Amino acid sequence: MVIYALRRYAVDHHGVVTRAAAAGVSAAELAGLVQQGVLEHVAGDVYRLVDVGPTSLTEYAEAVALAGHGAVLAEDAVLALHDLTALARPQRLRVVVPGRPSPPAPAPWVQVLFRDLPDEDVTDIEGISAMTVLAALRACRGQVMSERLLQAVDRAREEELITSATAQELRGELAPSPLPPTPWT
């Protein structure tokens, strides 16, 4: 019965199971499932059901689960999830949590940022709480080269993740500023 409930949850969450999702399952039962090879302990209170995943979104689901309640996948991690830039997957997946800093990052490959996001900047991507593509593109200004961001805008438009009007607006916002004239020209 325990395995059935965990499996149902894990299927909807890219193989990821949290201690909170396993309510009613004792720590000893979870440890037993890890020893049996049914669960893999990721870190903290996050586990992966071995026979369900991983999917292409598992690492993103794990990052959000590791950051805890209210966590939202953020910035270049959202762009990577949607494959919007020619950049490789970020070394650290950024996750935003509301409130003030408390414990350190839950895993070395997760970077936790502390800030409140407006509701309109948050969406759900196949069960993963994440910034909208629009909010992520804007948040990456200054972190990702303008040229790469403009390519990501075009790709997001092609993938119908943003409208043509939004793409045009973003192109204006994210275009590099022209260099001031030099005194010798």
Coordinates of N, CA, C and O in Angstrom, one line a residue:
M1 N 0.8 -1.2 0.0 CA 0.0 0.0 0.0 C 0.9 1.3 0.0 O 0.6 2.2 -0.7
V2 N 1.9 1.3 0.8 CA 2.8 2.4 0.9 C 3.5 2.7 -0.5 O 3.5 3.8 -1.0
I3 N 4.0 1.6 -1.1 CA 4.6 1.8 -2.4 C 3.6 2.3 -3.4 O 4.0 3.2 -4.2
Y4 N 2.4 1.8 -3.4 CA 1.4 2.2 -4.4 C 1.2 3.7 -4.3 O 1.2 4.5 -5.3
A5 N 1.0 4.2 -3.1 CA 0.7 5.7 -2.8 C 2.0 6.5 -3.3 O 1.8 7.5 -3.9
L6 N 3.2 6.0 -2.9 CA 4.4 6.8 -3.3 C 4.5 6.8 -4.8 O 4.9 7.8 -5.4
R7 N 4.2 5.6 -5.5 CA 4.4 5.5 -6.9 C 3.4 6.5 -7.6 O 3.8 7.2 -8.6
R8 N 2.2 6.6 -7.1 CA 1.2 7.5 -7.7 C 1.7 8.9 -7.6 O 1.6 9.7 -8.6
Y9 N 2.2 9.3 -6.5 CA 2.7 10.6 -6.3 C 3.9 10.9 -7.2 O 4.0 11.9 -7.9
A10 N 4.8 9.9 -7.2 CA 6.1 10.1 -8.0 C 5.8 10.2 -9.5 O 6.5 10.9 -10.2
V11 N 4.9 9.5 -10.0 CA 4.6 9.5 -11.4 C 4.2 10.9 -11.8 O 4.6 11.4 -12.9
D12 N 3.5 11.6 -11.0 CA 3.1 13.0 -11.3 C 4.1 14.0 -11.0 O 4.0 15.2 -11.3
H13 N 5.2 13.6 -10.3 CA 6.3 14.6 -9.9 C 7.7 14.1 -10.4 O 8.7 14.3 -9.8
H14 N 7.7 13.5 -11.6 CA 9.0 13.2 -12.3 C 9.9 12.3 -11.5 O 11.1 12.4 -11.5
G15 N 9.2 11.4 -10.7 CA 10.0 10.4 -9.9 C 10.3 10.9 -8.5 O 10.9 10.2 -7.7
V16 N 10.1 12.2 -8.2 CA 10.5 12.8 -7.0 C 9.4 12.7 -5.9 O 8.2 12.9 -6.1
V17 N 9.8 12.3 -4.7 CA 9.0 12.1 -3.5 C 9.6 12.9 -2.4 O 10.8 12.7 -2.1
T18 N 8.8 13.7 -1.7 CA 9.3 14.4 -0.5 C 8.8 13.7 0.7 O 7.8 13.0 0.7
R19 N 9.5 14.0 1.8 CA 9.0 13.4 3.1 C 7.6 13.9 3.4 O 6.8 13.1 3.9
A20 N 7.3 15.2 3.1 CA 5.9 15.7 3.3 C 4.9 14.9 2.4 O 3.8 14.6 2.9
A21 N 5.3 14.6 1.2 CA 4.4 13.8 0.3 C 4.2 12.4 0.8 O 3.2 11.8 0.5
A22 N 5.1 11.9 1.6 CA 5.1 10.6 2.1 C 4.5 10.6 3.5 O 4.8 9.7 4.3
A23 N 3.6 11.5 3.8 CA 3.0 11.6 5.1 C 2.4 10.3 5.5 O 1.7 9.6 4.6
G24 N 2.6 9.9 6.7 CA 2.1 8.6 7.1 C 3.1 7.5 6.9 O 2.9 6.4 7.4
V25 N 4.2 7.8 6.2 CA 5.2 6.8 6.1 C 6.3 7.1 7.1 O 6.8 8.3 7.1
S26 N 6.7 6.2 7.9 CA 7.6 6.5 9.0 C 9.0 6.7 8.4 O 9.3 6.2 7.3
A27 N 9.9 7.3 9.1 CA 11.3 7.4 8.7 C 11.9 6.1 8.6 O 12.7 5.8 7.6
A28 N 11.6 5.1 9.4 CA 12.1 3.7 9.3 C 11.6 3.1 8.0 O 12.4 2.4 7.4
E29 N 10.4 3.3 7.6 CA 9.9 2.7 6.4 C 10.6 3.3 5.2 O 11.0 2.6 4.2
L30 N 10.8 4.6 5.2 CA 11.6 5.3 4.1 C 13.0 4.7 4.1 O 13.5 4.4 3.0
A31 N 13.6 4.6 5.2 CA 15.0 4.1 5.2 C 15.0 2.6 4.7 O 15.9 2.2 3.9
G32 N 14.0 1.8 5.0 CA 13.9 0.5 4.5 C 13.7 0.5 3.0 O 14.3 -0.4 2.3
L33 N 12.9 1.4 2.5 CA 12.7 1.5 1.0 C 14.0 1.9 0.3 O 14.3 1.5 -0.8
V34 N 14.8 2.7 1.0 CA 16.1 3.1 0.4 C 17.0 1.9 0.4 O 17.7 1.6 -0.6
Q35 N 17.1 1.1 1.5 CA 17.9 -0.1 1.6 C 17.5 -1.1 0.6 O 18.3 -1.8 0.0
Q36 N 16.2 -1.2 0.3 CA 15.7 -2.2 -0.7 C 15.9 -1.8 -2.1 O 15.7 -2.5 -3.1
G37 N 16.4 -0.5 -2.3 CA 16.6 0.0 -3.6 C 15.4 0.5 -4.3 O 15.4 0.8 -5.5
V38 N 14.3 0.7 -3.6 CA 13.0 1.2 -4.2 C 13.1 2.7 -4.3 O 12.7 3.3 -5.3
L39 N 13.7 3.3 -3.3 CA 13.9 4.8 -3.2 C 15.4 5.1 -3.2 O 16.2 4.3 -2.7
E40 N 15.7 6.2 -3.8 CA 17.1 6.7 -3.8 C 17.0 8.0 -3.0 O 16.2 8.9 -3.3
H41 N 17.8 8.2 -2.0 CA 17.9 9.4 -1.2 C 18.6 10.5 -2.0 O 19.8 10.3 -2.4
V42 N 18.0 11.6 -2.3 CA 18.6 12.7 -3.1 C 19.4 13.6 -2.1 O 20.6 13.7 -2.2
A43 N 18.7 14.1 -1.2 CA 19.3 15.0 -0.1 C 18.1 15.5 0.7 O 17.0 15.5 0.3
G44 N 18.4 15.8 2.0 CA 17.4 16.3 2.9 C 16.2 15.4 3.0 O 16.4 14.2 3.2
D45 N 15.0 15.9 2.7 CA 13.8 15.1 2.8 C 13.3 14.8 1.4 O 12.1 14.6 1.2
V46 N 14.2 14.7 0.4 CA 13.8 14.4 -1.0 C 14.4 13.1 -1.4 O 15.6 12.8 -1.2
Y47 N 13.5 12.3 -2.0 CA 13.8 10.9 -2.5 C 13.4 10.8 -4.0 O 12.5 11.6 -4.4
R48 N 14.0 9.8 -4.7 CA 13.6 9.5 -6.0 C 13.1 8.1 -6.1 O 13.9 7.2 -5.6
L49 N 11.9 7.8 -6.6 CA 11.5 6.5 -6.8 C 12.2 5.9 -8.0 O 12.0 6.4 -9.1
V50 N 13.0 4.9 -7.8 CA 13.9 4.4 -8.8 C 13.2 3.9 -10.0 O 13.7 4.2 -11.1
D51 N 12.1 3.2 -9.9 CA 11.5 2.7 -11.1 C 10.6 3.6 -11.9 O 10.0 3.3 -12.9
V52 N 10.5 4.9 -11.4 CA 9.6 5.9 -12.1 C 10.5 6.8 -13.0 O 10.0 7.3 -14.0
G53 N 11.6 7.1 -12.6 CA 12.4 8.2 -13.3 C 13.7 7.7 -13.7 O 14.0 6.5 -13.6
P54 N 14.6 8.6 -14.0 CA 14.3 10.0 -14.1 C 13.7 10.4 -15.5 O 13.9 9.7 -16.5
T55 N 13.0 11.5 -15.5 CA 12.5 12.1 -16.7 C 13.4 13.3 -17.1 O 14.3 13.6 -16.3
S56 N 13.1 13.9 -18.2 CA 14.0 15.1 -18.6 C 13.8 16.2 -17.6 O 14.5 17.2 -17.6
L57 N 12.7 16.2 -16.8 CA 12.4 17.2 -15.8 C 12.8 16.9 -14.4 O 12.5 17.7 -13.5
T58 N 13.3 15.7 -14.1 CA 13.5 15.2 -12.8 C 14.4 16.2 -12.0 O 14.1 16.6 -10.9
E59 N 15.5 16.6 -12.6 CA 16.5 17.5 -11.9 C 15.8 18.8 -11.5 O 16.1 19.3 -10.4
Y60 N 14.9 19.3 -12.3 CA 14.3 20.6 -12.0 C 13.3 20.3 -10.8 O 13.2 21.2 -9.9
A61 N 12.5 19.2 -10.9 CA 11.6 18.9 -9.8 C 12.4 18.7 -8.5 O 11.9 19.1 -7.5
E62 N 13.5 18.0 -8.6 CA 14.3 17.8 -7.4 C 14.8 19.2 -6.8 O 14.8 19.3 -5.6
A63 N 15.2 20.1 -7.6 CA 15.7 21.4 -7.2 C 14.6 22.1 -6.4 O 14.9 22.6 -5.3
V64 N 13.4 22.1 -7.0 CA 12.3 22.8 -6.3 C 12.0 22.1 -5.0 O 11.7 22.7 -4.0
A65 N 11.9 20.8 -5.0 CA 11.6 20.0 -3.8 C 12.6 20.2 -2.7 O 12.3 20.4 -1.5
L66 N 13.9 20.3 -3.1 CA 15.0 20.5 -2.1 C 14.9 21.8 -1.5 O 15.2 22.0 -0.3
A67 N 14.4 22.8 -2.2 CA 14.4 24.2 -1.6 C 13.2 24.4 -0.7 O 13.2 25.3 0.1
G68 N 12.2 23.5 -0.8 CA 11.2 23.5 0.2 C 9.9 24.2 -0.2 O 9.7 24.6 -1.3
H69 N 9.0 24.3 0.8 CA 7.7 24.8 0.5 C 7.7 26.2 -0.1 O 8.5 27.1 0.4
G70 N 7.0 26.4 -1.1 CA 6.9 27.7 -1.8 C 8.0 28.0 -2.8 O 8.0 29.1 -3.4
A71 N 8.9 27.0 -3.0 CA 10.0 27.2 -3.9 C 9.5 27.2 -5.4 O 8.5 26.6 -5.8
V72 N 10.2 28.0 -6.2 CA 9.8 28.2 -7.6 C 11.1 28.2 -8.4 O 12.1 28.9 -8.1
L73 N 11.1 27.4 -9.4 CA 12.3 27.3 -10.4 C 12.4 28.7 -11.0 O 11.4 29.3 -11.3
A74 N 13.6 29.2 -11.1 CA 13.8 30.6 -11.5 C 14.9 30.8 -12.6 O 15.8 30.0 -12.8
E75 N 14.8 32.0 -13.2 CA 15.8 32.6 -14.1 C 16.3 31.6 -15.1 O 15.5 31.1 -15.9
D76 N 17.6 31.5 -15.2 CA 18.2 30.7 -16.3 C 17.8 29.2 -16.2 O 17.9 28.5 -17.2
A77 N 17.4 28.7 -15.0 CA 17.0 27.4 -14.9 C 15.7 27.2 -15.7 O 15.5 26.1 -16.3
V78 N 14.8 28.2 -15.7 CA 13.6 28.1 -16.5 C 13.9 28.1 -18.0 O 13.3 27.4 -18.8
L79 N 14.9 29.0 -18.4 CA 15.3 29.0 -19.8 C 15.9 27.6 -20.2 O 15.6 27.1 -21.3
A80 N 16.6 27.0 -19.3 CA 17.2 25.7 -19.6 C 16.1 24.6 -19.7 O 16.2 23.8 -20.6
L81 N 15.2 24.7 -18.8 CA 14.1 23.7 -18.8 C 13.4 23.7 -20.2 O 13.0 22.7 -20.7
H82 N 13.2 24.9 -20.7 CA 12.5 25.1 -22.0 C 13.4 25.0 -23.2 O 13.0 25.1 -24.3
D83 N 14.7 24.8 -22.9 CA 15.7 24.7 -24.0 C 15.7 26.0 -24.9 O 15.7 25.9 -26.1
L84 N 15.7 27.1 -24.2 CA 15.6 28.4 -25.0 C 16.9 29.1 -25.3 O 16.9 30.0 -26.1
T85 N 18.0 28.6 -24.7 CA 19.3 29.3 -25.0 C 20.3 28.2 -25.5 O 20.1 27.0 -25.3
A86 N 21.3 28.7 -26.2 CA 22.3 27.8 -26.7 C 23.3 27.4 -25.6 O 24.2 26.7 -25.8
L87 N 23.0 27.9 -24.4 CA 23.9 27.7 -23.3 C 23.7 26.3 -22.8 O 22.6 25.7 -22.8
A88 N 24.7 25.7 -22.2 CA 24.5 24.4 -21.5 C 23.7 24.6 -20.2 O 23.5 25.8 -19.8
R89 N 23.2 23.5 -19.7 CA 22.4 23.6 -18.5 C 23.3 24.3 -17.4 O 24.4 24.1 -17.3
P90 N 22.7 25.2 -16.7 CA 23.5 25.9 -15.6 C 24.1 24.9 -14.6 O 23.5 23.9 -14.4
Q91 N 25.2 25.3 -14.1 CA 25.9 24.4 -13.1 C 25.0 24.3 -11.9 O 25.0 23.3 -11.2
R92 N 24.4 25.4 -11.5 CA 23.5 25.4 -10.4 C 22.1 25.9 -10.8 O 22.0 26.9 -11.5
L93 N 21.1 25.1 -10.5 CA 19.7 25.5 -10.8 C 19.2 26.5 -9.8 O 19.3 26.3 -8.6
R94 N 18.8 27.7 -10.3 CA 18.3 28.7 -9.4 C 16.8 28.4 -9.0 O 16.0 28.1 -9.9
V95 N 16.6 28.6 -7.7 CA 15.2 28.4 -7.2 C 15.0 29.6 -6.3 O 15.8 30.0 -5.5
V96 N 13.8 30.2 -6.4 CA 13.4 31.3 -5.5 C 12.4 30.8 -4.5 O 11.5 30.0 -4.8
V97 N 12.7 31.2 -3.2 CA 11.8 30.9 -2.1 C 11.4 32.2 -1.5 O 12.2 33.1 -1.4
P98 N 10.1 32.3 -1.0 CA 9.7 33.6 -0.4 C 10.4 33.7 1.0 O 10.7 32.7 1.7
G99 N 10.6 34.9 1.4 CA 11.1 35.1 2.8 C 12.5 35.5 2.8 O 13.1 35.9 1.9
R100 N 13.1 35.3 4.0 CA 14.5 35.6 4.3 C 15.4 34.4 4.3 O 14.9 33.3 4.6
P101 N 16.7 34.6 4.0 CA 17.6 33.5 4.0 C 17.6 32.8 5.4 O 17.6 33.5 6.4
S102 N 17.7 31.6 5.4 CA 17.9 30.8 6.6 C 18.9 29.7 6.4 O 20.1 30.0 6.4
P103 N 18.6 28.5 6.1 CA 19.6 27.5 5.9 C 20.3 27.7 4.6 O 19.8 28.3 3.7
P104 N 21.5 27.1 4.5 CA 22.3 27.1 3.2 C 21.6 26.3 2.1 O 20.6 25.6 2.4
A105 N 22.1 26.4 0.9 CA 21.5 25.6 -0.2 C 21.4 24.2 0.2 O 22.3 23.6 0.8
P106 N 20.3 23.5 -0.2 CA 20.1 22.1 0.2 C 21.0 21.1 -0.6 O 21.1 20.0 -0.2
A107 N 21.6 21.5 -1.7 CA 22.5 20.7 -2.5 C 23.4 21.6 -3.2 O 23.1 22.7 -3.6
P108 N 24.6 21.1 -3.5 CA 25.6 22.0 -4.2 C 25.2 22.5 -5.6 O 25.6 23.5 -6.1
W109 N 24.2 21.8 -6.2 CA 23.8 22.1 -7.6 C 22.5 22.9 -7.6 O 21.9 23.2 -8.6
V110 N 22.1 23.4 -6.4 CA 20.9 24.3 -6.3 C 21.3 25.6 -5.6 O 22.0 25.6 -4.6
Q111 N 20.9 26.7 -6.3 CA 21.2 28.0 -5.7 C 19.8 28.6 -5.3 O 18.9 28.8 -6.1
V112 N 19.7 28.8 -4.0 CA 18.4 29.3 -3.5 C 18.5 30.8 -3.3 O 19.4 31.4 -2.7
L113 N 17.5 31.5 -4.0 CA 17.4 33.0 -3.9 C 16.2 33.3 -3.1 O 15.2 32.6 -3.2
F114 N 16.3 34.3 -2.3 CA 15.2 34.6 -1.4 C 14.5 35.9 -1.8 O 15.1 37.0 -1.7
R115 N 13.3 35.8 -2.3 CA 12.5 37.0 -2.7 C 11.1 36.6 -2.9 O 10.8 35.4 -3.2
D116 N 10.2 37.5 -2.8 CA 8.8 37.3 -3.1 C 8.5 37.5 -4.6 O 9.0 38.5 -5.1
L117 N 7.8 36.6 -5.2 CA 7.5 36.8 -6.6 C 6.0 37.1 -6.7 O 5.2 36.5 -6.0
P118 N 5.6 38.1 -7.6 CA 4.2 38.3 -7.8 C 3.5 37.0 -8.4 O 4.2 36.3 -9.1
D119 N 2.3 36.8 -8.1 CA 1.5 35.6 -8.6 C 1.6 35.5 -10.1 O 1.7 34.4 -10.6
E120 N 1.5 36.6 -10.8 CA 1.5 36.6 -12.2 C 2.9 36.2 -12.8 O 2.9 35.8 -14.0
D121 N 3.9 36.1 -12.0 CA 5.2 35.7 -12.5 C 5.5 34.2 -12.2 O 6.6 33.7 -12.5
V122 N 4.5 33.5 -11.7 CA 4.6 32.1 -11.3 C 3.6 31.2 -12.1 O 2.5 31.6 -12.3
T123 N 4.1 30.1 -12.6 CA 3.3 29.2 -13.3 C 3.6 27.7 -12.9 O 4.5 27.5 -12.1
D124 N 3.0 26.8 -13.5 CA 3.2 25.4 -13.3 C 3.6 24.8 -14.6 O 2.9 24.9 -15.6
I125 N 4.8 24.1 -14.6 CA 5.3 23.5 -15.8 C 5.3 22.0 -15.5 O 6.2 21.5 -14.8
E126 N 4.3 21.3 -16.0 CA 4.2 19.8 -15.7 C 4.5 19.4 -14.3 O 5.2 18.6 -14.0
G127 N 3.8 20.1 -13.4 CA 3.9 19.8 -12.0 C 5.0 20.5 -11.2 O 5.2 20.3 -10.0
I128 N 5.8 21.3 -11.9 CA 6.9 22.0 -11.3 C 6.6 23.5 -11.2 O 6.3 24.1 -12.2
S129 N 6.6 24.1 -10.0 CA 6.3 25.5 -9.8 C 7.5 26.2 -10.4 O 8.7 26.0 -10.0
A130 N 7.3 27.2 -11.3 CA 8.4 27.9 -12.0 C 8.0 29.3 -12.3 O 6.8 29.6 -12.4
M131 N 9.0 30.1 -12.5 CA 8.7 31.5 -13.1 C 8.2 31.3 -14.5 O 8.5 30.4 -15.2
T132 N 7.3 32.3 -14.9 CA 6.9 32.3 -16.3 C 8.1 32.6 -17.1 O 9.1 33.1 -16.7
V133 N 8.0 32.2 -18.4 CA 9.1 32.5 -19.3 C 9.4 34.0 -19.4 O 10.6 34.4 -19.4
L134 N 8.3 34.8 -19.4 CA 8.5 36.2 -19.5 C 9.3 36.7 -18.3 O 10.3 37.5 -18.4
A135 N 8.9 36.3 -17.1 CA 9.6 36.7 -15.9 C 11.0 36.2 -15.8 O 11.9 37.0 -15.4
A136 N 11.3 35.0 -16.3 CA 12.6 34.5 -16.3 C 13.5 35.2 -17.3 O 14.7 35.5 -17.0
L137 N 13.0 35.5 -18.5 CA 13.8 36.3 -19.4 C 14.2 37.7 -18.8 O 15.3 38.1 -18.9
R138 N 13.2 38.3 -18.2 CA 13.5 39.6 -17.6 C 14.5 39.5 -16.5 O 15.4 40.3 -16.3
A139 N 14.4 38.4 -15.7 CA 15.3 38.2 -14.5 C 16.7 37.9 -14.9 O 17.6 38.1 -14.2
C140 N 16.9 37.4 -16.2 CA 18.2 37.1 -16.6 C 19.0 38.2 -17.2 O 20.2 38.1 -17.5
R141 N 18.3 39.4 -17.3 CA 19.0 40.6 -17.8 C 20.2 40.9 -16.9 O 20.1 40.9 -15.7
G142 N 21.4 41.0 -17.5 CA 22.6 41.2 -16.7 C 23.3 39.9 -16.3 O 24.4 40.0 -15.9
Q143 N 22.6 38.8 -16.4 CA 23.2 37.5 -16.0 C 23.6 36.7 -17.3 O 24.6 36.0 -17.3
V144 N 22.8 36.9 -18.3 CA 23.0 36.2 -19.6 C 23.3 37.3 -20.6 O 22.6 38.4 -20.6
M145 N 24.2 37.0 -21.5 CA 24.5 38.0 -22.6 C 23.3 38.4 -23.3 O 22.4 37.6 -23.6
S146 N 23.2 39.7 -23.7 CA 22.0 40.2 -24.4 C 21.7 39.4 -25.7 O 20.6 39.1 -25.9
E147 N 22.8 39.1 -26.4 CA 22.6 38.4 -27.6 C 21.9 37.0 -27.4 O 21.0 36.6 -28.1
R148 N 22.3 36.3 -26.3 CA 21.7 35.0 -26.0 C 20.3 35.2 -25.5 O 19.4 34.4 -25.8
L149 N 20.0 36.3 -24.8 CA 18.6 36.5 -24.3 C 17.7 36.8 -25.5 O 16.6 36.4 -25.5
L150 N 18.2 37.6 -26.4 CA 17.4 37.9 -27.6 C 17.1 36.6 -28.4 O 16.0 36.5 -29.0
Q151 N 18.1 35.7 -28.5 CA 17.9 34.4 -29.2 C 16.8 33.7 -28.4 O 16.0 33.0 -29.0
A152 N 16.9 33.7 -27.1 CA 15.9 33.0 -26.2 C 14.5 33.6 -26.4 O 13.5 32.9 -26.5
V153 N 14.4 34.9 -26.6 CA 13.1 35.6 -26.9 C 12.5 35.0 -28.2 O 11.4 34.6 -28.3
D154 N 13.4 35.0 -29.2 CA 12.9 34.5 -30.5 C 12.5 33.0 -30.4 O 11.5 32.6 -31.0
R155 N 13.2 32.2 -29.7 CA 12.9 30.8 -29.6 C 11.6 30.6 -28.7 O 10.8 29.8 -29.1
A156 N 11.4 31.4 -27.7 CA 10.2 31.4 -26.9 C 9.0 31.8 -27.8 O 7.9 31.2 -27.6
R157 N 9.2 32.7 -28.6 CA 8.1 33.1 -29.6 C 7.8 31.9 -30.5 O 6.6 31.6 -30.7
E158 N 8.8 31.3 -31.1 CA 8.6 30.2 -32.0 C 7.9 29.0 -31.3 O 7.1 28.3 -31.9
E159 N 8.2 28.8 -30.0 CA 7.6 27.7 -29.2 C 6.3 28.1 -28.7 O 5.7 27.4 -27.9
E160 N 5.8 29.3 -29.0 CA 4.6 29.9 -28.5 C 4.5 30.0 -27.0 O 3.4 29.8 -26.4
L161 N 5.6 30.2 -26.4 CA 5.7 30.4 -24.9 C 5.4 31.9 -24.6 O 5.0 32.2 -23.4
I162 N 5.6 32.8 -25.5 CA 5.2 34.2 -25.4 C 4.6 34.6 -26.7 O 4.8 34.0 -27.8
T163 N 3.8 35.7 -26.7 CA 3.2 36.2 -27.9 C 4.1 37.1 -28.7 O 5.2 37.5 -28.2
S164 N 3.8 37.4 -29.9 CA 4.6 38.2 -30.8 C 4.7 39.6 -30.2 O 5.8 40.2 -30.2
A165 N 3.7 40.2 -29.6 CA 3.7 41.5 -29.0 C 4.7 41.5 -27.8 O 5.5 42.4 -27.6
T166 N 4.6 40.4 -27.0 CA 5.5 40.3 -25.8 C 7.0 40.2 -26.3 O 7.9 40.8 -25.7
A167 N 7.2 39.4 -27.4 CA 8.5 39.2 -27.9 C 9.1 40.6 -28.4 O 10.2 40.9 -28.1
Q168 N 8.3 41.3 -29.1 CA 8.7 42.7 -29.5 C 9.0 43.6 -28.4 O 10.1 44.3 -28.4
E169 N 8.2 43.6 -27.3 CA 8.4 44.4 -26.1 C 9.8 44.0 -25.5 O 10.6 44.8 -25.1
L170 N 10.0 42.6 -25.3 CA 11.2 42.1 -24.7 C 12.4 42.5 -25.5 O 13.5 42.8 -25.0
R171 N 12.3 42.4 -26.8 CA 13.5 42.7 -27.7 C 13.9 44.2 -27.4 O 15.1 44.4 -27.3
G172 N 13.0 45.1 -27.2 CA 13.3 46.4 -26.9 C 13.9 46.6 -25.5 O 14.9 47.3 -25.3
E173 N 13.4 45.8 -24.6 CA 14.0 45.9 -23.2 C 15.3 45.3 -23.1 O 16.2 45.7 -22.3
L174 N 15.6 44.2 -23.8 CA 16.8 43.4 -23.6 C 17.9 43.7 -24.6 O 19.0 43.2 -24.4
A175 N 17.6 44.6 -25.6 CA 18.7 44.9 -26.6 C 19.8 45.7 -25.9 O 19.5 46.5 -24.9
P176 N 21.0 45.4 -26.2 CA 22.1 46.1 -25.6 C 22.1 47.6 -25.9 O 21.6 48.0 -27.0
S177 N 22.5 48.3 -25.0 CA 22.5 49.8 -25.1 C 23.6 50.1 -26.1 O 24.7 49.5 -26.1
P178 N 23.4 51.1 -27.0 CA 24.5 51.5 -27.9 C 25.6 52.1 -27.1 O 25.4 52.8 -26.1
L179 N 26.8 51.9 -27.6 CA 28.0 52.5 -27.0 C 28.0 54.0 -27.2 O 27.7 54.4 -28.3
P180 N 28.4 54.8 -26.2 CA 28.5 56.2 -26.5 C 29.6 56.5 -27.5 O 30.6 55.7 -27.6
P181 N 29.5 57.6 -28.2 CA 30.6 57.9 -29.2 C 31.9 58.2 -28.5 O 31.9 58.7 -27.4
T182 N 32.9 57.8 -29.1 CA 34.3 58.0 -28.6 C 34.7 59.4 -29.0 O 34.3 59.9 -30.0
P183 N 35.6 60.0 -28.2 CA 36.0 61.4 -28.5 C 36.8 61.5 -29.8 O 36.9 62.5 -30.4
W184 N 37.4 60.4 -30.2 CA 38.3 60.5 -31.4 C 37.6 60.1 -32.7 O 38.2 60.0 -33.7
T185 N 36.3 60.0 -32.7 CA 35.6 59.7 -33.9 C 34.8 60.9 -34.4 O 34.6 61.9 -33.8

